[in-house]
């Protein structure tokens, strides 16, 4: 019984020490997190709407592939995105159209 009480007391003191140490390290951790690039931690979404006319850059951003990607990579990315965004499965028809437009645009560019 005494051993259980001592174990609980030790756990409590260890937790208290850890909380105090975290409070002292908080400014340093915030500074370290701010120094990371935004794309590494959730800031990687493209800000802004679609261009009026599809460009190679926009098409590669929509599909998430390199602008110099081969046909197989383009098809795999298109399939993956259409599975997630197909209108028959609750996806947006506009987004699905943009995904298809991006695939068609990059396919036409890889043929040339």
mmCIF file with all atom_site columns, N, CA, C and O in Angstrom, residues 75-103:
data_model
loop_
_atom_site.group_PDB
_atom_site.id
_atom_site.type_symbol
_atom_site.label_atom_id
_atom_site.label_alt_id
_atom_site.label_comp_id
_atom_site.label_asym_id
_atom_site.label_entity_id
_atom_site.label_seq_id
_atom_site.pdbx_PDB_ins_code
_atom_site.Cartn_x
_atom_site.Cartn_y
_atom_site.Cartn_z
_atom_site.occupancy
_atom_site.B_iso_or_equiv
_atom_site.pdbx_formal_charge
_atom_site.auth_seq_id
_atom_site.auth_comp_id
_atom_site.auth_asym_id
_atom_site.auth_atom_id
_atom_site.pdbx_PDB_model_num
ATOM 1   N N  . UNK A 1 75  ? -1.885  9.877  -65.219 1.00 0.00 ? 75  UNK A N  1
ATOM 2   C CA . UNK A 1 75  ? -3.062  9.015  -65.135 1.00 0.00 ? 75  UNK A CA 1
ATOM 3   C C  . UNK A 1 75  ? -3.306  8.529  -63.715 1.00 0.00 ? 75  UNK A C  1
ATOM 4   O O  . UNK A 1 75  ? -4.453  8.474  -63.254 1.00 0.00 ? 75  UNK A O  1
ATOM 5   N N  . UNK A 1 76  ? -2.230  8.177  -62.994 1.00 0.00 ? 76  UNK A N  1
ATOM 6   C CA . UNK A 1 76  ? -2.384  7.723  -61.610 1.00 0.00 ? 76  UNK A CA 1
ATOM 7   C C  . UNK A 1 76  ? -2.929  8.845  -60.720 1.00 0.00 ? 76  UNK A C  1
ATOM 8   O O  . UNK A 1 76  ? -3.817  8.621  -59.895 1.00 0.00 ? 76  UNK A O  1
ATOM 9   N N  . UNK A 1 77  ? -2.398  10.050 -60.898 1.00 0.00 ? 77  UNK A N  1
ATOM 10  C CA . UNK A 1 77  ? -2.866  11.187 -60.100 1.00 0.00 ? 77  UNK A CA 1
ATOM 11  C C  . UNK A 1 77  ? -4.320  11.509 -60.428 1.00 0.00 ? 77  UNK A C  1
ATOM 12  O O  . UNK A 1 77  ? -5.128  11.786 -59.528 1.00 0.00 ? 77  UNK A O  1
ATOM 13  N N  . UNK A 1 78  ? -4.676  11.452 -61.705 1.00 0.00 ? 78  UNK A N  1
ATOM 14  C CA . UNK A 1 78  ? -6.048  11.726 -62.123 1.00 0.00 ? 78  UNK A CA 1
ATOM 15  C C  . UNK A 1 78  ? -6.998  10.707 -61.513 1.00 0.00 ? 78  UNK A C  1
ATOM 16  O O  . UNK A 1 78  ? -8.045  11.068 -60.956 1.00 0.00 ? 78  UNK A O  1
ATOM 17  N N  . UNK A 1 79  ? -6.626  9.450  -61.587 1.00 0.00 ? 79  UNK A N  1
ATOM 18  C CA . UNK A 1 79  ? -7.483  8.390  -61.032 1.00 0.00 ? 79  UNK A CA 1
ATOM 19  C C  . UNK A 1 79  ? -7.669  8.570  -59.523 1.00 0.00 ? 79  UNK A C  1
ATOM 20  O O  . UNK A 1 79  ? -8.784  8.490  -59.011 1.00 0.00 ? 79  UNK A O  1
ATOM 21  N N  . UNK A 1 80  ? -6.572  8.830  -58.818 1.00 0.00 ? 80  UNK A N  1
ATOM 22  C CA . UNK A 1 80  ? -6.630  9.009  -57.364 1.00 0.00 ? 80  UNK A CA 1
ATOM 23  C C  . UNK A 1 80  ? -7.541  10.176 -56.994 1.00 0.00 ? 80  UNK A C  1
ATOM 24  O O  . UNK A 1 80  ? -8.385  10.069 -56.092 1.00 0.00 ? 80  UNK A O  1
ATOM 25  N N  . UNK A 1 81  ? -7.423  11.288 -57.712 1.00 0.00 ? 81  UNK A N  1
ATOM 26  C CA . UNK A 1 81  ? -8.244  12.454 -57.403 1.00 0.00 ? 81  UNK A CA 1
ATOM 27  C C  . UNK A 1 81  ? -9.709  12.262 -57.789 1.00 0.00 ? 81  UNK A C  1
ATOM 28  O O  . UNK A 1 81  ? -10.604 12.728 -57.088 1.00 0.00 ? 81  UNK A O  1
ATOM 29  N N  . UNK A 1 82  ? -9.940  11.575 -58.890 1.00 0.00 ? 82  UNK A N  1
ATOM 30  C CA . UNK A 1 82  ? -11.328 11.367 -59.308 1.00 0.00 ? 82  UNK A CA 1
ATOM 31  C C  . UNK A 1 82  ? -12.050 10.387 -58.385 1.00 0.00 ? 82  UNK A C  1
ATOM 32  O O  . UNK A 1 82  ? -13.257 10.511 -58.172 1.00 0.00 ? 82  UNK A O  1
ATOM 33  N N  . UNK A 1 83  ? -11.324 9.436  -57.820 1.00 0.00 ? 83  UNK A N  1
ATOM 34  C CA . UNK A 1 83  ? -11.949 8.534  -56.844 1.00 0.00 ? 83  UNK A CA 1
ATOM 35  C C  . UNK A 1 83  ? -12.425 9.342  -55.644 1.00 0.00 ? 83  UNK A C  1
ATOM 36  O O  . UNK A 1 83  ? -13.501 9.102  -55.097 1.00 0.00 ? 83  UNK A O  1
ATOM 37  N N  . UNK A 1 84  ? -11.640 10.322 -55.240 1.00 0.00 ? 84  UNK A N  1
ATOM 38  C CA . UNK A 1 84  ? -11.993 11.139 -54.073 1.00 0.00 ? 84  UNK A CA 1
ATOM 39  C C  . UNK A 1 84  ? -13.025 12.218 -54.381 1.00 0.00 ? 84  UNK A C  1
ATOM 40  O O  . UNK A 1 84  ? -13.802 12.607 -53.508 1.00 0.00 ? 84  UNK A O  1
ATOM 41  N N  . UNK A 1 85  ? -13.042 12.735 -55.607 1.00 0.00 ? 85  UNK A N  1
ATOM 42  C CA . UNK A 1 85  ? -13.852 13.914 -55.920 1.00 0.00 ? 85  UNK A CA 1
ATOM 43  C C  . UNK A 1 85  ? -14.928 13.678 -56.977 1.00 0.00 ? 85  UNK A C  1
ATOM 44  O O  . UNK A 1 85  ? -15.458 14.644 -57.533 1.00 0.00 ? 85  UNK A O  1
ATOM 45  N N  . UNK A 1 86  ? -15.267 12.433 -57.273 1.00 0.00 ? 86  UNK A N  1
ATOM 46  C CA . UNK A 1 86  ? -16.259 12.186 -58.331 1.00 0.00 ? 86  UNK A CA 1
ATOM 47  C C  . UNK A 1 86  ? -17.638 12.670 -57.886 1.00 0.00 ? 86  UNK A C  1
ATOM 48  O O  . UNK A 1 86  ? -18.054 12.444 -56.747 1.00 0.00 ? 86  UNK A O  1
ATOM 49  N N  . UNK A 1 87  ? -18.371 13.350 -58.772 1.00 0.00 ? 87  UNK A N  1
ATOM 50  C CA . UNK A 1 87  ? -19.705 13.861 -58.409 1.00 0.00 ? 87  UNK A CA 1
ATOM 51  C C  . UNK A 1 87  ? -20.695 12.770 -57.996 1.00 0.00 ? 87  UNK A C  1
ATOM 52  O O  . UNK A 1 87  ? -21.562 13.020 -57.163 1.00 0.00 ? 87  UNK A O  1
ATOM 53  N N  . UNK A 1 88  ? -20.565 11.569 -58.541 1.00 0.00 ? 88  UNK A N  1
ATOM 54  C CA . UNK A 1 88  ? -21.467 10.478 -58.156 1.00 0.00 ? 88  UNK A CA 1
ATOM 55  C C  . UNK A 1 88  ? -21.234 10.018 -56.720 1.00 0.00 ? 88  UNK A C  1
ATOM 56  O O  . UNK A 1 88  ? -22.067 9.350  -56.131 1.00 0.00 ? 88  UNK A O  1
ATOM 57  N N  . UNK A 1 89  ? -20.097 10.398 -56.165 1.00 0.00 ? 89  UNK A N  1
ATOM 58  C CA . UNK A 1 89  ? -19.766 10.013 -54.790 1.00 0.00 ? 89  UNK A CA 1
ATOM 59  C C  . UNK A 1 89  ? -19.754 11.217 -53.857 1.00 0.00 ? 89  UNK A C  1
ATOM 60  O O  . UNK A 1 89  ? -19.110 11.212 -52.819 1.00 0.00 ? 89  UNK A O  1
ATOM 61  N N  . UNK A 1 90  ? -20.439 12.285 -54.255 1.00 0.00 ? 90  UNK A N  1
ATOM 62  C CA . UNK A 1 90  ? -20.572 13.450 -53.391 1.00 0.00 ? 90  UNK A CA 1
ATOM 63  C C  . UNK A 1 90  ? -19.565 14.551 -53.647 1.00 0.00 ? 90  UNK A C  1
ATOM 64  O O  . UNK A 1 90  ? -19.540 15.540 -52.928 1.00 0.00 ? 90  UNK A O  1
ATOM 65  N N  . UNK A 1 91  ? -18.728 14.396 -54.657 1.00 0.00 ? 91  UNK A N  1
ATOM 66  C CA . UNK A 1 91  ? -17.744 15.424 -54.975 1.00 0.00 ? 91  UNK A CA 1
ATOM 67  C C  . UNK A 1 91  ? -18.354 16.557 -55.786 1.00 0.00 ? 91  UNK A C  1
ATOM 68  O O  . UNK A 1 91  ? -19.475 16.476 -56.280 1.00 0.00 ? 91  UNK A O  1
ATOM 69  N N  . UNK A 1 92  ? -17.605 17.602 -55.937 1.00 0.00 ? 92  UNK A N  1
ATOM 70  C CA . UNK A 1 92  ? -18.063 18.770 -56.672 1.00 0.00 ? 92  UNK A CA 1
ATOM 71  C C  . UNK A 1 92  ? -17.914 18.551 -58.179 1.00 0.00 ? 92  UNK A C  1
ATOM 72  O O  . UNK A 1 92  ? -16.834 18.175 -58.643 1.00 0.00 ? 92  UNK A O  1
ATOM 73  N N  . UNK A 1 93  ? -18.965 18.816 -58.968 1.00 0.00 ? 93  UNK A N  1
ATOM 74  C CA . UNK A 1 93  ? -18.836 18.696 -60.424 1.00 0.00 ? 93  UNK A CA 1
ATOM 75  C C  . UNK A 1 93  ? -17.808 19.677 -60.992 1.00 0.00 ? 93  UNK A C  1
ATOM 76  O O  . UNK A 1 93  ? -17.101 19.363 -61.947 1.00 0.00 ? 93  UNK A O  1
ATOM 77  N N  . UNK A 1 94  ? -17.693 20.853 -60.380 1.00 0.00 ? 94  UNK A N  1
ATOM 78  C CA . UNK A 1 94  ? -16.740 21.855 -60.853 1.00 0.00 ? 94  UNK A CA 1
ATOM 79  C C  . UNK A 1 94  ? -15.304 21.373 -60.625 1.00 0.00 ? 94  UNK A C  1
ATOM 80  O O  . UNK A 1 94  ? -14.458 21.476 -61.526 1.00 0.00 ? 94  UNK A O  1
ATOM 81  N N  . UNK A 1 95  ? -15.029 20.830 -59.458 1.00 0.00 ? 95  UNK A N  1
ATOM 82  C CA . UNK A 1 95  ? -13.683 20.329 -59.156 1.00 0.00 ? 95  UNK A CA 1
ATOM 83  C C  . UNK A 1 95  ? -13.364 19.142 -60.065 1.00 0.00 ? 95  UNK A C  1
ATOM 84  O O  . UNK A 1 95  ? -12.246 19.024 -60.580 1.00 0.00 ? 95  UNK A O  1
ATOM 85  N N  . UNK A 1 96  ? -14.333 18.255 -60.270 1.00 0.00 ? 96  UNK A N  1
ATOM 86  C CA . UNK A 1 96  ? -14.119 17.110 -61.154 1.00 0.00 ? 96  UNK A CA 1
ATOM 87  C C  . UNK A 1 96  ? -13.822 17.575 -62.576 1.00 0.00 ? 96  UNK A C  1
ATOM 88  O O  . UNK A 1 96  ? -12.950 17.014 -63.251 1.00 0.00 ? 96  UNK A O  1
ATOM 89  N N  . UNK A 1 97  ? -14.516 18.615 -63.023 1.00 0.00 ? 97  UNK A N  1
ATOM 90  C CA . UNK A 1 97  ? -14.263 19.157 -64.358 1.00 0.00 ? 97  UNK A CA 1
ATOM 91  C C  . UNK A 1 97  ? -12.857 19.741 -64.449 1.00 0.00 ? 97  UNK A C  1
ATOM 92  O O  . UNK A 1 97  ? -12.165 19.571 -65.458 1.00 0.00 ? 97  UNK A O  1
ATOM 93  N N  . UNK A 1 98  ? -12.411 20.417 -63.397 1.00 0.00 ? 98  UNK A N  1
ATOM 94  C CA . UNK A 1 98  ? -11.060 20.984 -63.391 1.00 0.00 ? 98  UNK A CA 1
ATOM 95  C C  . UNK A 1 98  ? -10.003 19.877 -63.373 1.00 0.00 ? 98  UNK A C  1
ATOM 96  O O  . UNK A 1 98  ? -8.960  19.996 -64.017 1.00 0.00 ? 98  UNK A O  1
ATOM 97  N N  . UNK A 1 99  ? -10.270 18.796 -62.646 1.00 0.00 ? 99  UNK A N  1
ATOM 98  C CA . UNK A 1 99  ? -9.335  17.670 -62.627 1.00 0.00 ? 99  UNK A CA 1
ATOM 99  C C  . UNK A 1 99  ? -9.236  17.053 -64.019 1.00 0.00 ? 99  UNK A C  1
ATOM 100 O O  . UNK A 1 99  ? -8.143  16.762 -64.516 1.00 0.00 ? 99  UNK A O  1
ATOM 101 N N  . UNK A 1 100 ? -10.379 16.872 -64.662 1.00 0.00 ? 100 UNK A N  1
ATOM 102 C CA . UNK A 1 100 ? -10.385 16.325 -66.028 1.00 0.00 ? 100 UNK A CA 1
ATOM 103 C C  . UNK A 1 100 ? -9.690  17.272 -67.002 1.00 0.00 ? 100 UNK A C  1
ATOM 104 O O  . UNK A 1 100 ? -8.944  16.829 -67.879 1.00 0.00 ? 100 UNK A O  1
ATOM 105 N N  . UNK A 1 101 ? -9.945  18.563 -66.856 1.00 0.00 ? 101 UNK A N  1
ATOM 106 C CA . UNK A 1 101 ? -9.306  19.550 -67.736 1.00 0.00 ? 101 UNK A CA 1
ATOM 107 C C  . UNK A 1 101 ? -7.789  19.530 -67.553 1.00 0.00 ? 101 UNK A C  1
ATOM 108 O O  . UNK A 1 101 ? -7.038  19.599 -68.528 1.00 0.00 ? 101 UNK A O  1
ATOM 109 N N  . UNK A 1 102 ? -7.341  19.413 -66.314 1.00 0.00 ? 102 UNK A N  1
ATOM 110 C CA . UNK A 1 102 ? -5.903  19.364 -66.046 1.00 0.00 ? 102 UNK A CA 1
ATOM 111 C C  . UNK A 1 102 ? -5.282  18.119 -66.671 1.00 0.00 ? 102 UNK A C  1
ATOM 112 O O  . UNK A 1 102 ? -4.193  18.185 -67.267 1.00 0.00 ? 102 UNK A O  1
ATOM 113 N N  . UNK A 1 103 ? -5.952  16.985 -66.545 1.00 0.00 ? 103 UNK A N  1
ATOM 114 C CA . UNK A 1 103 ? -5.435  15.749 -67.148 1.00 0.00 ? 103 UNK A CA 1
ATOM 115 C C  . UNK A 1 103 ? -5.368  15.872 -68.662 1.00 0.00 ? 103 UNK A C  1
ATOM 116 O O  . UNK A 1 103 ? -4.360  15.521 -69.282 1.00 0.00 ? 103 UNK A O  1
#
